Each structure stands twice: as C-alpha cells, then as structure tokens.
XYZ file of C-alpha atoms in Angstrom:
466
model
C -30.677 -25.792 -5.239
C -27.402 -27.709 -5.004
C -27.654 -29.164 -1.497
C -24.122 -30.605 -1.810
C -22.776 -27.098 -1.093
C -24.566 -26.925 2.261
C -22.319 -26.548 5.290
C -23.257 -29.013 7.971
C -20.453 -28.367 10.463
C -22.850 -27.770 13.373
C -25.983 -29.330 11.906
C -28.068 -31.868 13.801
C -28.031 -33.952 10.618
C -25.462 -34.985 8.045
C -27.562 -34.382 4.925
C -30.232 -31.889 3.932
C -33.208 -32.106 6.382
C -36.081 -34.225 5.180
C -39.146 -32.618 3.663
C -41.220 -33.473 6.774
C -38.694 -31.809 9.095
C -38.577 -28.713 6.913
C -42.395 -28.544 6.842
C -42.773 -28.720 10.648
C -40.073 -26.099 11.324
C -41.400 -23.767 8.625
C -44.918 -23.984 9.965
C -43.731 -22.816 13.385
C -40.825 -20.668 12.227
C -42.136 -17.323 13.504
C -42.531 -18.485 17.093
C -39.304 -20.532 17.014
C -37.215 -17.699 15.575
C -38.764 -15.140 17.906
C -37.987 -17.268 20.929
C -34.373 -17.964 20.016
C -33.629 -14.421 18.824
C -35.070 -12.962 22.030
C -32.781 -15.240 24.027
C -29.756 -14.194 21.958
C -30.547 -10.507 22.444
C -29.744 -10.694 26.178
C -26.192 -9.952 27.398
C -25.874 -12.281 30.375
C -25.496 -15.587 28.534
C -22.578 -17.834 29.368
C -20.499 -19.462 26.650
C -22.330 -22.795 26.683
C -25.752 -21.169 26.261
C -24.531 -18.743 23.583
C -23.056 -21.570 21.578
C -26.134 -23.786 21.965
C -28.531 -21.018 20.912
C -26.470 -20.063 17.867
C -26.218 -23.688 16.730
C -29.981 -24.013 17.210
C -30.497 -20.876 15.079
C -28.224 -22.368 12.443
C -30.256 -25.580 12.365
C -33.505 -23.618 12.041
C -32.046 -21.738 9.065
C -31.079 -25.027 7.393
C -34.644 -26.237 7.817
C -36.437 -23.039 6.807
C -34.170 -22.237 3.867
C -35.555 -19.271 1.869
C -38.401 -18.810 4.374
C -35.953 -16.971 6.696
C -36.275 -13.785 4.600
C -38.736 -12.174 7.034
C -36.227 -12.603 9.893
C -33.124 -11.530 7.965
C -32.707 -8.146 9.694
C -32.895 -9.693 13.161
C -30.420 -12.392 12.145
C -28.096 -9.651 10.883
C -28.127 -7.952 14.290
C -27.260 -11.275 15.910
C -24.338 -11.731 13.526
C -22.932 -8.303 14.384
C -23.381 -8.904 18.092
C -21.596 -12.235 18.231
C -19.041 -11.956 15.454
C -16.577 -10.395 17.926
C -17.260 -12.939 20.653
C -14.291 -14.030 22.726
C -14.924 -17.654 21.759
C -13.499 -18.720 18.404
C -16.123 -21.439 18.179
C -18.932 -18.893 18.577
C -17.345 -16.791 15.819
C -17.168 -19.861 13.616
C -20.873 -20.636 14.086
C -21.707 -16.996 13.275
C -19.754 -17.227 10.001
C -21.586 -20.464 9.151
C -24.894 -18.661 9.741
C -23.790 -15.863 7.380
C -22.920 -18.428 4.725
C -26.303 -20.176 5.151
C -28.228 -16.884 4.877
C -26.483 -16.064 1.581
C -26.897 -19.656 0.382
C -30.662 -19.751 0.807
C -31.664 -16.163 0.030
C -31.326 -14.348 -3.261
C -28.450 -11.820 -3.433
C -31.107 -9.248 -4.391
C -32.536 -9.673 -0.894
C -29.325 -10.069 1.105
C -26.742 -7.688 -0.310
C -28.609 -4.364 -0.515
C -29.395 -4.528 3.222
C -26.147 -6.107 4.414
C -23.853 -3.822 2.400
C -25.741 -0.756 3.557
C -25.357 -1.644 7.240
C -22.310 -3.879 7.601
C -19.704 -1.080 7.706
C -21.796 1.598 9.416
C -20.299 2.583 12.811
C -22.564 1.684 15.692
C -23.319 4.709 17.852
C -21.039 6.822 15.679
C -17.930 5.050 16.984
C -15.338 4.730 14.206
C -12.967 3.138 16.710
C -15.344 0.286 17.447
C -15.898 -0.241 13.725
C -12.146 -0.481 13.133
C -11.734 -2.964 15.998
C -14.341 -5.245 14.410
C -13.258 -4.635 10.798
C -11.616 -8.033 10.439
C -14.649 -9.987 11.617
C -17.080 -7.849 9.590
C -14.974 -8.568 6.533
C -15.217 -12.240 7.440
C -19.021 -11.951 7.420
C -18.946 -10.294 4.005
C -16.585 -12.982 2.711
C -19.001 -15.685 3.838
C -21.934 -13.873 2.231
C -20.086 -13.689 -1.085
C -18.864 -17.271 -0.789
C -22.344 -18.608 -0.094
C -24.243 -16.533 -2.677
C -25.435 -17.771 -6.051
C -22.674 -16.540 -8.390
C -24.976 -15.921 -11.351
C -27.429 -13.837 -9.304
C -24.538 -12.013 -7.594
C -23.389 -10.380 -10.854
C -25.579 -7.231 -10.541
C -24.037 -6.531 -7.119
C -20.374 -6.767 -8.147
C -20.089 -3.010 -8.684
C -21.540 -2.288 -5.236
C -19.166 -4.795 -3.610
C -16.174 -3.160 -5.293
C -17.382 0.294 -4.236
C -17.735 -0.853 -0.621
C -14.250 -2.340 -0.697
C -12.771 0.811 -2.225
C -14.528 3.021 0.336
C -12.909 1.376 3.354
C -10.437 3.716 5.058
C -7.228 1.710 5.353
C -4.484 2.737 7.716
C -0.829 2.869 6.705
C -0.029 -0.400 8.452
C -3.022 -2.695 8.745
C -2.794 -5.969 10.649
C -2.042 -9.105 8.671
C -5.505 -10.477 9.555
C -7.334 -7.510 8.020
C -5.141 -7.564 4.907
C -5.755 -11.305 4.566
C -9.540 -10.813 4.728
C -9.426 -7.924 2.248
C -7.420 -9.961 -0.246
C -9.748 -12.927 0.264
C -12.725 -10.663 -0.498
C -11.070 -9.297 -3.648
C -10.412 -12.841 -4.856
C -14.004 -13.914 -4.156
C -15.309 -10.898 -6.062
C -13.085 -11.706 -9.041
C -14.125 -15.363 -8.973
C -17.757 -14.240 -9.010
C -17.238 -11.618 -11.723
C -15.000 -13.757 -13.980
C -15.169 -12.134 -17.437
C -16.805 -9.100 -15.842
C -13.388 -8.284 -14.366
C -12.537 -6.565 -17.654
C -15.177 -3.954 -16.910
C -13.874 -3.377 -13.377
C -10.175 -3.908 -14.098
C -9.032 -0.436 -13.050
C -11.059 -0.425 -9.826
C -9.860 -3.908 -8.893
C -6.249 -3.084 -9.700
C -6.418 0.103 -7.655
C -8.036 -1.759 -4.744
C -5.364 -4.476 -4.727
C -2.700 -1.771 -4.886
C -4.209 0.093 -1.914
C -4.518 -3.110 0.116
C -0.898 -3.941 -0.687
C 0.131 -0.417 0.328
C -1.576 -0.799 3.706
C -0.117 -4.248 4.338
C 3.334 -3.124 5.479
C 4.928 -5.852 3.380
C 2.865 -8.794 4.673
C 0.840 -11.192 2.515
C 2.909 -10.508 -0.607
C 2.199 -13.971 -2.094
C -1.571 -13.337 -1.767
C -1.159 -9.902 -3.388
C 0.762 -11.415 -6.309
C -1.847 -14.173 -6.579
C -4.673 -11.622 -6.827
C -2.861 -9.607 -9.486
C -2.197 -12.774 -11.464
C -5.853 -13.779 -11.184
C -6.935 -10.318 -12.372
C -4.575 -10.631 -15.344
C -6.030 -14.048 -16.188
C -9.666 -12.943 -16.006
C -8.840 -9.892 -18.161
C -7.208 -12.174 -20.788
C -3.883 -10.314 -20.657
C -0.668 -12.010 -21.684
C 1.534 -10.825 -18.832
C 1.582 -8.761 -15.654
C 3.651 -6.185 -17.563
C 0.706 -5.714 -19.909
C -1.595 -5.191 -16.926
C 0.758 -2.554 -15.487
C 1.181 -0.841 -18.857
C -2.614 -0.483 -19.157
C -3.055 0.860 -15.633
C 0.062 3.017 -15.219
C -1.075 6.188 -17.034
C -4.320 6.687 -15.122
C -2.839 5.538 -11.804
C 0.202 7.817 -12.025
C -1.843 10.833 -13.115
C -4.157 10.298 -10.170
C -1.222 9.874 -7.781
C 0.504 12.968 -9.164
C -2.574 15.039 -8.323
C -3.056 13.434 -4.909
C 0.602 13.726 -3.912
C 0.283 17.481 -3.409
C -1.646 16.772 -0.222
C 0.332 13.801 1.086
C 1.977 13.741 4.482
C 3.856 11.171 6.548
C 0.645 9.197 7.267
C -0.672 9.037 3.684
C -1.208 5.429 2.646
C -1.338 6.236 -1.050
C 2.376 6.970 -1.174
C 3.007 3.277 -0.517
C 0.719 2.466 -3.445
C 2.861 4.766 -5.584
C 6.040 3.005 -4.496
C 4.627 -0.449 -5.219
C 3.323 0.680 -8.584
C 6.651 2.112 -9.726
C 8.908 -0.636 -8.381
C 6.788 -3.423 -9.909
C 5.988 -1.791 -13.253
C 9.102 -3.069 -15.048
C 9.576 -1.884 -18.605
C 6.110 -0.318 -18.602
C 7.427 2.577 -16.486
C 9.805 3.890 -19.182
C 7.258 6.231 -20.777
C 6.091 7.700 -17.475
C 9.201 8.965 -15.701
C 7.868 12.517 -16.061
C 4.909 11.659 -13.809
C 7.180 9.841 -11.351
C 9.379 12.943 -11.030
C 6.251 15.093 -10.545
C 5.153 12.948 -7.579
C 8.658 13.025 -6.080
C 8.788 16.803 -6.447
C 5.400 17.225 -4.752
C 6.517 15.059 -1.828
C 9.744 16.991 -1.213
C 8.389 20.531 -1.099
C 9.801 22.681 1.701
C 6.663 22.462 3.873
C 6.453 18.647 3.758
C 7.207 16.424 6.770
C 10.842 15.385 7.027
C 9.701 11.749 7.431
C 7.934 11.933 4.071
C 10.981 13.496 2.421
C 13.334 10.842 3.808
C 10.983 8.051 2.758
C 10.640 9.410 -0.790
C 14.393 9.903 -1.251
C 15.142 6.397 0.010
C 12.507 5.179 -2.433
C 14.360 7.056 -5.168
C 17.489 5.104 -4.233
C 15.488 1.885 -4.681
C 14.318 3.123 -8.076
C 17.932 3.707 -9.086
C 18.850 0.180 -7.967
C 15.929 -1.388 -9.860
C 16.024 0.696 -13.038
C 19.693 1.673 -13.153
C 20.199 -0.221 -16.417
C 17.178 1.400 -18.091
C 18.318 3.801 -20.837
C 15.441 6.257 -20.394
C 16.142 6.758 -16.695
C 19.225 8.846 -17.522
C 17.001 11.325 -19.366
C 15.245 12.205 -16.116
C 18.110 12.182 -13.624
C 18.707 15.876 -14.332
C 15.149 16.680 -13.271
C 15.516 14.441 -10.210
C 18.702 16.286 -9.312
C 17.396 19.817 -9.847
C 13.784 19.423 -8.674
C 14.166 16.900 -5.861
C 17.666 16.224 -4.573
C 19.467 19.578 -4.576
C 16.501 21.380 -2.904
C 16.479 18.684 -0.196
C 20.140 19.390 0.556
C 19.391 22.975 1.569
C 19.781 23.695 5.274
C 16.636 23.831 7.391
C 16.289 24.267 11.147
C 15.844 21.088 13.166
C 18.196 18.208 13.813
C 15.943 15.713 11.993
C 16.285 17.605 8.726
C 19.971 16.686 8.602
C 18.735 13.151 7.846
C 16.920 14.494 4.785
C 20.112 16.230 3.627
C 22.269 13.157 4.247
C 19.815 10.871 2.413
C 19.771 13.279 -0.534
C 23.575 13.450 -0.638
C 23.762 9.633 -0.623
C 21.253 9.452 -3.476
C 23.225 11.954 -5.578
C 26.372 9.947 -4.861
C 24.654 6.785 -6.108
C 23.574 8.547 -9.317
C 27.139 9.717 -9.927
C 28.773 6.378 -9.090
C 26.386 4.510 -11.400
C 26.995 6.990 -14.245
C 23.282 7.720 -14.521
C 23.779 11.380 -15.394
C 25.675 12.910 -18.296
C 28.891 14.735 -17.380
C 27.794 17.776 -19.344
C 24.534 17.900 -17.364
C 26.293 17.623 -14.019
C 28.817 20.189 -15.200
C 25.981 22.630 -15.851
C 24.611 22.228 -12.319
C 27.985 22.123 -10.590
C 27.705 25.554 -8.961
C 24.284 24.882 -7.440
C 25.399 21.496 -6.164
C 28.629 22.873 -4.676
C 26.694 25.602 -2.897
C 24.613 23.124 -0.890
C 27.514 20.696 -0.562
C 29.614 23.381 1.082
C 26.829 23.975 3.615
C 26.653 20.225 4.346
C 30.414 19.945 4.817
C 30.366 22.795 7.331
C 27.531 21.375 9.467
C 29.360 20.749 12.732
C 26.359 19.030 14.341
C 25.967 16.179 11.838
C 29.049 13.976 11.402
C 27.215 11.479 9.173
C 26.201 14.347 6.867
C 29.819 15.553 6.625
C 30.956 11.985 5.919
C 28.398 11.568 3.118
C 29.365 14.968 1.694
C 33.062 14.025 1.551
C 32.127 10.796 -0.242
C 30.070 12.755 -2.769
C 32.845 15.263 -3.312
C 35.272 12.419 -4.012
C 32.789 10.892 -6.481
C 32.302 14.270 -8.203
C 36.055 14.798 -8.580
C 36.453 11.388 -10.199
C 33.376 11.893 -12.384
C 34.317 15.380 -13.587
C 38.045 14.769 -13.835
C 38.035 15.685 -17.529
C 36.916 19.190 -16.601
C 39.425 19.611 -13.768
C 42.187 20.736 -16.108
C 42.721 24.336 -15.080
C 41.963 24.533 -11.423
C 42.295 28.026 -9.954
C 43.053 29.491 -13.421
C 40.997 32.508 -14.458
C 40.059 31.169 -17.900
C 38.177 28.176 -16.451
C 34.395 28.787 -16.530
C 33.820 26.889 -13.252
C 35.494 27.992 -10.074
C 36.952 24.941 -8.355
C 38.803 26.977 -5.785
C 36.296 26.063 -3.041
C 37.257 22.400 -3.136
C 40.750 22.724 -1.729
C 39.941 24.771 1.425
C 36.817 22.703 2.095
C 38.772 19.472 2.099
C 41.613 20.975 4.143
C 39.152 22.015 6.829
C 37.725 18.485 6.974
C 41.203 17.036 7.579
C 40.859 18.522 11.049
C 37.374 17.079 11.610
C 36.451 15.703 15.029
C 35.508 12.329 13.520
C 38.139 9.883 12.240
C 35.831 8.544 9.504
C 35.261 12.043 8.117
C 39.012 12.809 8.141
C 39.762 9.588 6.245
C 37.054 10.276 3.633
C 38.224 13.880 3.265
C 41.807 12.690 2.741
C 40.645 10.263 0.041
C 38.754 13.083 -1.690
C 41.751 15.405 -1.446
C 44.004 12.716 -2.901
C 41.643 12.291 -5.834
C 41.547 16.058 -6.289
C 45.314 16.439 -6.339
C 45.693 13.445 -8.658
C 43.679 15.074 -11.439
C 45.607 16.215 -14.499
C 47.123 19.686 -14.788
C 46.312 20.717 -11.236
C 47.735 24.127 -10.503
C 47.381 25.990 -7.246
C 47.084 29.705 -7.648
C 49.463 31.625 -5.440
C-alpha cells in the first residue's frame, strides 16, 4: 500500500498511524464503530458535534484500514446522510471518508454495493435524488479517485453504464455538469488503453453531458474529448468524429421521431453536427432526416424554431462545403417549405418567419442551383404569398419581402418573359403582391417591398400584360 497517497486533511496525525495505534483501534473496532455510528444516526446533532464525530470516524478508518469492510454498509448510509449537510466542512469530511473507504478496500468490495445503491431514490422520491445528484456524484468521484486503478479495471463497464443511465435534464446546473465531466475524466484515466473498447459509449456520454450543459463548461468538454482521442491513439478530433458519426447519426435519426421541445438529445445532435467538420460531408442525408423528423406538422413550434435556427448555423458553418449544395434541395422541400405553411396560433408565425429567413440565407449564399430553385418556384411562391398576406405578423411580411427580393435577383435570368403566355412559370403574382405591400401598415415592410419591386422592374425584358 502506497501510504503517500493517504489524505490526512482531518487526521489526528501527519503520517500513517503507527502499527501499535492501528493494532489497538482494530482490536476494539466493532465497539468503537458501533458507538460512533449510533451517534451519527441521530438527527439532533449540532454542527460542532457532527463535525467532531465525522472526523473521529475518519481517523478510525485510517487506523483500521481494510478491516472496515464489515462496517462498509453503515458507513455508506452515513455518507448519504451527511453529504448534503448545510456545512461545507462537513461535506468535505464526508468526501474524505469516501476516498479513504475506496483507498483501503478492494474495488471488488466497494463498487458493486455502492454503484447499486448510490443513485437509487430514497423512499421513491426522484426529486430528492435530483437535488442531491451533485453531491452523490462527488462521492462517486472520490471513490474512483481513491480506488486502486489496476483493480478498478473490471468495474469500468459498470461505471460507464451508471453514468449513461443518469437522466439528464435539458439544462443542468454547472455544478452537476462539472462533476459529470470530472467522473468521465477519472474513468478514462483509470481505463487508459481500455478506452478503445468503450470509445463509443464514452463519446456518447460526453456528448450527452455537453448537450445538458446549456453551453457551460465547454473547456472541460473539449478537454475530455481530447483525452478520449489520446487514449484511443487517434491522430485528430476529426478522426474521432468520423469514427463515431455514422452510428451516432443513425441512432439520432431513429430517436428524433419522438423528440419534443424538452428532449435533451436534440442538443447532442446539434453539437455533433456543428463540431464534426469535414467528417460530416458523407452524412448530410442523415442530418436532413433528423431535421425532417423534427419539423413534422404535429411537432412543438419551439422545437421547429430551434431546429430551423440550427439549420441557419449549419449554413454559416458549412456554407463553403461543396457537398452541402447537394442537399439544400432536400432541406428546402422536406423542411423549409412545409414549415412556411400557415397553421393556427400566433406562435407559429415565428416558425414561418424563421423558415423564410433560412431560405433567404440559402439563396443569398448561392447554396442552391438556380435550376433546382426554378423547379420548386411554384411551391415556394404559394407559401410565400400566404406569408405576405398575413396581416397579423409584420415581421413575417418583412422577411417575405426580403426573400422575394432575393429570389428576383437570383432568378433574374429566368425573368425574361414576364406575363407572356409562352413562359413556363407564371410570374404574374409578383407584381400585385408587391403593390399590395406598398400600402402596408409598417414602414419597414413598405421599404422592403419597394426594394423588391424595383429589383423586379429592373430585370431584363420585363413586359406587363395589358
């Protein structure tokens, strides 16, 4: 045993207890432990007594070492009772006790019992479990930190399964995320080369923790991913993403059919896509499938808005990627145009406006072929006309005028026979639509409509049918 790794923060001695001290305490350990654990089981102790008793228990553990095995279950109950104590110092002693238990006892003794009971709700109360999740994770972190790393290897799979089984909310506190990431790092440091075997589970776990973080702890998330890459002997993070993308996206594509506005996994999807880099180029089909599932008619408007705004981010990040243009037609037809269709409820106008803005960005960045947009012109104009005539949503009318102006500029080569019978697309709706918007109640809409009308009239060979 390497006594140099002992924690002596609250110890009555500065080095490992002498052999004589250990002998005396061990000989009387049953009566000593029973006495102190009985005292700690009462609820009327003041802070000074609680702290003194816990420090005394800690000192007994340092003296008894592996002889504490027979009292492990009782010690565990004490840890759970006092880990949420109001006093930070009491919590700190409790975490030192957890470390000492793992230090002296074999992981084969500690982890089966602790992992089975640590995240079980007491009295069936999930709420109480969630309130103490941070401190319970702290206990588990100390157990892993204190355990013999070689003997811990057989329990790595169980630790990962426990971590993956935790129900994370869509916006966990920074403290919980910090403890989760600390636990993942400790597991990887214990597993080392074994990380190759658990790469997918670890990657998925880090992704889910990142998704629940609400944007906090990003440096720690990046650090964990880099450590996973290192232990898996991969050359770059892009290689890690390229190995994990297929399975992750297929799983997300299946799951996305049941997502709603509270589904945490959609944040994992967003992080995965936005950070994949060049590795994403072969998987746009799966990305479009997830987007389509999330924008079905019955889905929450919050989910639709979130997904479409995410699509705008995708366009910003991957706008220079050649393969993206191959899938913009599917994004337009399967995701964006359906989201522009009118639906009852004032909040759904936000979905329509967001979709119009996204289409406008695609057009302005030349991410769709003119021939493709030409083929879907009629369907797009049908929903655009409805958006322009929505008298209750000025921001939607403004966005629609901006899109119409962008379309006129983009398709100017095809606007060569407006209102003539031989033209295979009927552009005759544009003129009256824009004229009606010149009388809009909002100045901004009138100005945008005038700009669109100017662009329309400036196109070559414009003829107005009498």
